[in-house]
PDB file of C-alpha atoms in Angstrom:
ATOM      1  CA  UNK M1181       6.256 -62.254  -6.465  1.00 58.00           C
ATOM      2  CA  UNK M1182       8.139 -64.190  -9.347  1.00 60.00           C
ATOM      3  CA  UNK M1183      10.137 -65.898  -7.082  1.00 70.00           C
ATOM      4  CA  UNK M1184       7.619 -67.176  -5.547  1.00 72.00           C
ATOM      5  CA  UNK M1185       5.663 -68.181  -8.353  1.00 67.00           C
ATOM      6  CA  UNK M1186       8.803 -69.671  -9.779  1.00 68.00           C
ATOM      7  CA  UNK M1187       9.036 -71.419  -6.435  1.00 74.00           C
ATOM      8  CA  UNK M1188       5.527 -72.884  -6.365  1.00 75.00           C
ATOM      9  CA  UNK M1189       5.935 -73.872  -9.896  1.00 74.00           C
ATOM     10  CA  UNK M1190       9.226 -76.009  -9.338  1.00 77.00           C
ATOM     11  CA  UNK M1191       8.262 -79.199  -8.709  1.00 81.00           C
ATOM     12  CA  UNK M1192       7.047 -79.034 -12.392  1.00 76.00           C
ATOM     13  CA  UNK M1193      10.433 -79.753 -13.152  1.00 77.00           C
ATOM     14  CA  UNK M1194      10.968 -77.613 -15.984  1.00 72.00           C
ATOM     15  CA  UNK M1195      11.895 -73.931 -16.556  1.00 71.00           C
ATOM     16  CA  UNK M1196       8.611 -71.319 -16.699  1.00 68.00           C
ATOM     17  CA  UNK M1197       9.260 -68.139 -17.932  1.00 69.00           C
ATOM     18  CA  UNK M1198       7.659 -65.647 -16.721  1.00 66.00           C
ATOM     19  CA  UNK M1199       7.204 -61.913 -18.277  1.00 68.00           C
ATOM     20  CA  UNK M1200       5.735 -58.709 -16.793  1.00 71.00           C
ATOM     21  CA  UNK M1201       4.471 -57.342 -20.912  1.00 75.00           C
ATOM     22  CA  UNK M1202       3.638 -54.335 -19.067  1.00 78.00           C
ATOM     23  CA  UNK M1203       6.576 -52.793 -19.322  1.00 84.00           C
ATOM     24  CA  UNK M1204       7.635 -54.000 -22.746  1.00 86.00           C
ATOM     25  CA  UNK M1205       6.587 -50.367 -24.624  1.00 88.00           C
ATOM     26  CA  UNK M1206       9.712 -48.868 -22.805  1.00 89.00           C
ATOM     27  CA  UNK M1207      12.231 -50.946 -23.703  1.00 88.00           C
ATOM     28  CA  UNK M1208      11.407 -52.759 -26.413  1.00 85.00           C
ATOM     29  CA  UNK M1209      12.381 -49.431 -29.223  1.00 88.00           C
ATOM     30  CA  UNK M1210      15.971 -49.304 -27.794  1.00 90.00           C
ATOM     31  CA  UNK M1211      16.859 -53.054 -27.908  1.00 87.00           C
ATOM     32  CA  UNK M1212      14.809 -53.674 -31.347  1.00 82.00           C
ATOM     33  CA  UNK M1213      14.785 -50.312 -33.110  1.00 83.00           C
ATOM     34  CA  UNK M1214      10.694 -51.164 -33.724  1.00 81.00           C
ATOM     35  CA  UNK M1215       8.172 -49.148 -32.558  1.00 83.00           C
ATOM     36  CA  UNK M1216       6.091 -50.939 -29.514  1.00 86.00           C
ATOM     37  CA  UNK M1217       2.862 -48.976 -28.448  1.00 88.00           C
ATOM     38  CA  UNK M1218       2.250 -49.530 -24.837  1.00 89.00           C
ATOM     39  CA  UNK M1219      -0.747 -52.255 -24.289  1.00 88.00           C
ATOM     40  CA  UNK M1220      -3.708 -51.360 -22.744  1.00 88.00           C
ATOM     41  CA  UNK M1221      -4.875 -54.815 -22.314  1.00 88.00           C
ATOM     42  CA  UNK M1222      -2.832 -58.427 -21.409  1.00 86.00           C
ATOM     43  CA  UNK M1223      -4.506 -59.746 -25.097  1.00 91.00           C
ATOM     44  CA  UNK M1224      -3.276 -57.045 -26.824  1.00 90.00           C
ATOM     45  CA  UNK M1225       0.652 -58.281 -25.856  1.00 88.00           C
ATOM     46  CA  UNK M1226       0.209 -61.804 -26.512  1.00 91.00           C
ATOM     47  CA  UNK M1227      -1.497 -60.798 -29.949  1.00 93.00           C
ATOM     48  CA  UNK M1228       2.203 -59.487 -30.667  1.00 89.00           C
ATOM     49  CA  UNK M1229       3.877 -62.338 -29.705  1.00 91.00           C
ATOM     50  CA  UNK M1230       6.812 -63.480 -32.758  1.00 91.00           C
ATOM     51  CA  UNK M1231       4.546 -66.833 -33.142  1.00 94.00           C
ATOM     52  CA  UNK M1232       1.369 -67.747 -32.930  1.00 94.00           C
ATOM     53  CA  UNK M1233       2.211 -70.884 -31.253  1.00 93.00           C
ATOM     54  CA  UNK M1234       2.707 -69.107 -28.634  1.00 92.00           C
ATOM     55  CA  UNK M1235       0.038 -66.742 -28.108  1.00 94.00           C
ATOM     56  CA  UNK M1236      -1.631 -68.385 -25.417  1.00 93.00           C
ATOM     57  CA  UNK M1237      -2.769 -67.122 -22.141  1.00 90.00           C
ATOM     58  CA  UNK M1238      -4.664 -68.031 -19.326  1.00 88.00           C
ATOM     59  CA  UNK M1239      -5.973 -65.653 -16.598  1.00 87.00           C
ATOM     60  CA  UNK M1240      -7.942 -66.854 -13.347  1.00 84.00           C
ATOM     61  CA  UNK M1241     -11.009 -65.387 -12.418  1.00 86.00           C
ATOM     62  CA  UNK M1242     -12.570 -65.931  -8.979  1.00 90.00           C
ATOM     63  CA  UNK M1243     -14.979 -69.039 -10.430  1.00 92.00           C
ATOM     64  CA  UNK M1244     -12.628 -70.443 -13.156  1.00 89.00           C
ATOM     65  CA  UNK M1245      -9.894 -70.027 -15.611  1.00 89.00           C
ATOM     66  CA  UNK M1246      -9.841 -68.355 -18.648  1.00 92.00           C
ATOM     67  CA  UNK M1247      -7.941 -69.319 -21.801  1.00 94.00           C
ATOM     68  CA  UNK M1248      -6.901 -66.710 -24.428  1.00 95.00           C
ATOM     69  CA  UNK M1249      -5.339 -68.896 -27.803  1.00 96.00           C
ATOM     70  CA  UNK M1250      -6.636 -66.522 -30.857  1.00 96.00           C
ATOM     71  CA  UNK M1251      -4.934 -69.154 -33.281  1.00 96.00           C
ATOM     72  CA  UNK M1252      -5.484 -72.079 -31.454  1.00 96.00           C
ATOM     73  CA  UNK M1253      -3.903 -75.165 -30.318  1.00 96.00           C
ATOM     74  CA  UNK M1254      -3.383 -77.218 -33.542  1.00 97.00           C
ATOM     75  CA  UNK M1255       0.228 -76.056 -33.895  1.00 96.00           C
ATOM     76  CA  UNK M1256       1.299 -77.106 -30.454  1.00 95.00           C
ATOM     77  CA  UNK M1257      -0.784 -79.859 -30.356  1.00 95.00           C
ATOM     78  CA  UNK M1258       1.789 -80.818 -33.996  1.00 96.00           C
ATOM     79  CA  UNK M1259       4.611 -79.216 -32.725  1.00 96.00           C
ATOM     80  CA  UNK M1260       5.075 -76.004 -35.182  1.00 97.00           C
ATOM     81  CA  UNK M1261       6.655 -72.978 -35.005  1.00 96.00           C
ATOM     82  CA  UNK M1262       4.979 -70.584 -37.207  1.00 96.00           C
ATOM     83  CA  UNK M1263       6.198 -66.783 -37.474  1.00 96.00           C
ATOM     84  CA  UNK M1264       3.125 -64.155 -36.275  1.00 94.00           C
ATOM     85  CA  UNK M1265       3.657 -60.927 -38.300  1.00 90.00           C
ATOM     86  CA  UNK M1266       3.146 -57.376 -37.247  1.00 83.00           C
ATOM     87  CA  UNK M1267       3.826 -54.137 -36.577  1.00 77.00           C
ATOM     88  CA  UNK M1268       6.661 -54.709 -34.404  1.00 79.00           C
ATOM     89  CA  UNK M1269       8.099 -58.124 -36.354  1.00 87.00           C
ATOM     90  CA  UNK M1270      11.436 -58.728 -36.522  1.00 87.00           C
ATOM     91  CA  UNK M1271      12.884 -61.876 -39.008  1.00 92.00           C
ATOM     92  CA  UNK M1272      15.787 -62.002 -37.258  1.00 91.00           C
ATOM     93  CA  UNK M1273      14.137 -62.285 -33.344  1.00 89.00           C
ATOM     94  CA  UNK M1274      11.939 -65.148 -34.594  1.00 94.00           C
ATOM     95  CA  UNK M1275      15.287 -66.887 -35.863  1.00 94.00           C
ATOM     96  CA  UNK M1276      17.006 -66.548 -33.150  1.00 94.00           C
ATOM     97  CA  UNK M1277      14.126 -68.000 -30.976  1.00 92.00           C
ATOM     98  CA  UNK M1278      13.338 -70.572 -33.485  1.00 94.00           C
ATOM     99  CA  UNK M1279      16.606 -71.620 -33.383  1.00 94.00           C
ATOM    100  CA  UNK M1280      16.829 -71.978 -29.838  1.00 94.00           C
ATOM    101  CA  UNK M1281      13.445 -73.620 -29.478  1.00 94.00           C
ATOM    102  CA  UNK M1282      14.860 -76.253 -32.450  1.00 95.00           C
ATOM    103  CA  UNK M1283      17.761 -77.012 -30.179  1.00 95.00           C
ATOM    104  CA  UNK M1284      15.483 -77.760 -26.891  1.00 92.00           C
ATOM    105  CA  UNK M1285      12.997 -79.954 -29.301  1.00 94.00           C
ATOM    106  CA  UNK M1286      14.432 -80.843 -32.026  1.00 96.00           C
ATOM    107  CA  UNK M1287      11.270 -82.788 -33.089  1.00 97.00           C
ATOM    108  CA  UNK M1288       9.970 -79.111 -33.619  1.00 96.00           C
ATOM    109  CA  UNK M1289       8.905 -77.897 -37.392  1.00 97.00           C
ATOM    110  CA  UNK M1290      10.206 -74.361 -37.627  1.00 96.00           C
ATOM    111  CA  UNK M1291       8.569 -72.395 -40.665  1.00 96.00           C
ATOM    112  CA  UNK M1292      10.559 -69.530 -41.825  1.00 94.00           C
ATOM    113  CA  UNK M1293      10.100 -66.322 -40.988  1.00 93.00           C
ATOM    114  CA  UNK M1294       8.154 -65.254 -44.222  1.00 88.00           C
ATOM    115  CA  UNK M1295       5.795 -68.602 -43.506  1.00 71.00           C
ATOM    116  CA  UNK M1296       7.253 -71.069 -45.682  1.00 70.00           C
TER     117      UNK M1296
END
């Protein structure tokens, strides 16, 4: 089913990443060494996310689509990283993605990971 939603979605011309956070409750303790509660709703994952620029998510209904953004848009709309802390947090993850955003976009403002 990814595949084919990858497939669907290449014309786009750009890479969509797509994530099953399901799962992530299993995993997640081993590679991290943090604690990850398993999710009993799709909101509850992207409320976990390592910024709140990107917790955004959009589910179809049968008569429209819904958007989930708890922080908003204003960040993406002015291109800003900023870190979202939590239980399962990690400095060093955010870096590392930060980083690798920065790279993509380097017209990106990454805040550090304690929100300065």
């Amino acid at each position: 089913m990814i595949r084919q939603l990858q497939g669907r979605l290449a014309h786009l011309g750009v890479e969509i990443e797509i994530r099953n956070q399901a799962r992530v409750h299993l995993w997640y303790p081993r590679k991290h060494g943090l604690p990850y509660p398993a999710l009993h709703c799709s909101t509850a994952g992207i409320d976990r996310f390592l910024t709140r620029t990107t917790k955004v998510g959009i589910r179809r209904t049968s008569s429209s689509d819904e958007v989930y953004a708890p922080d908003g848009f204003d960040d993406i709309a002015d291109m800003i990283v900023r870190p979202n802390p939590g239980p399962n947090f990690s400095a060093a993850n955010y870096e590392a993605k930060a980083t690798r955003w920065k790279k993509l976009w380097p017209e990106l403002t990454v805040l550090a990971a304690d929100g300065t």
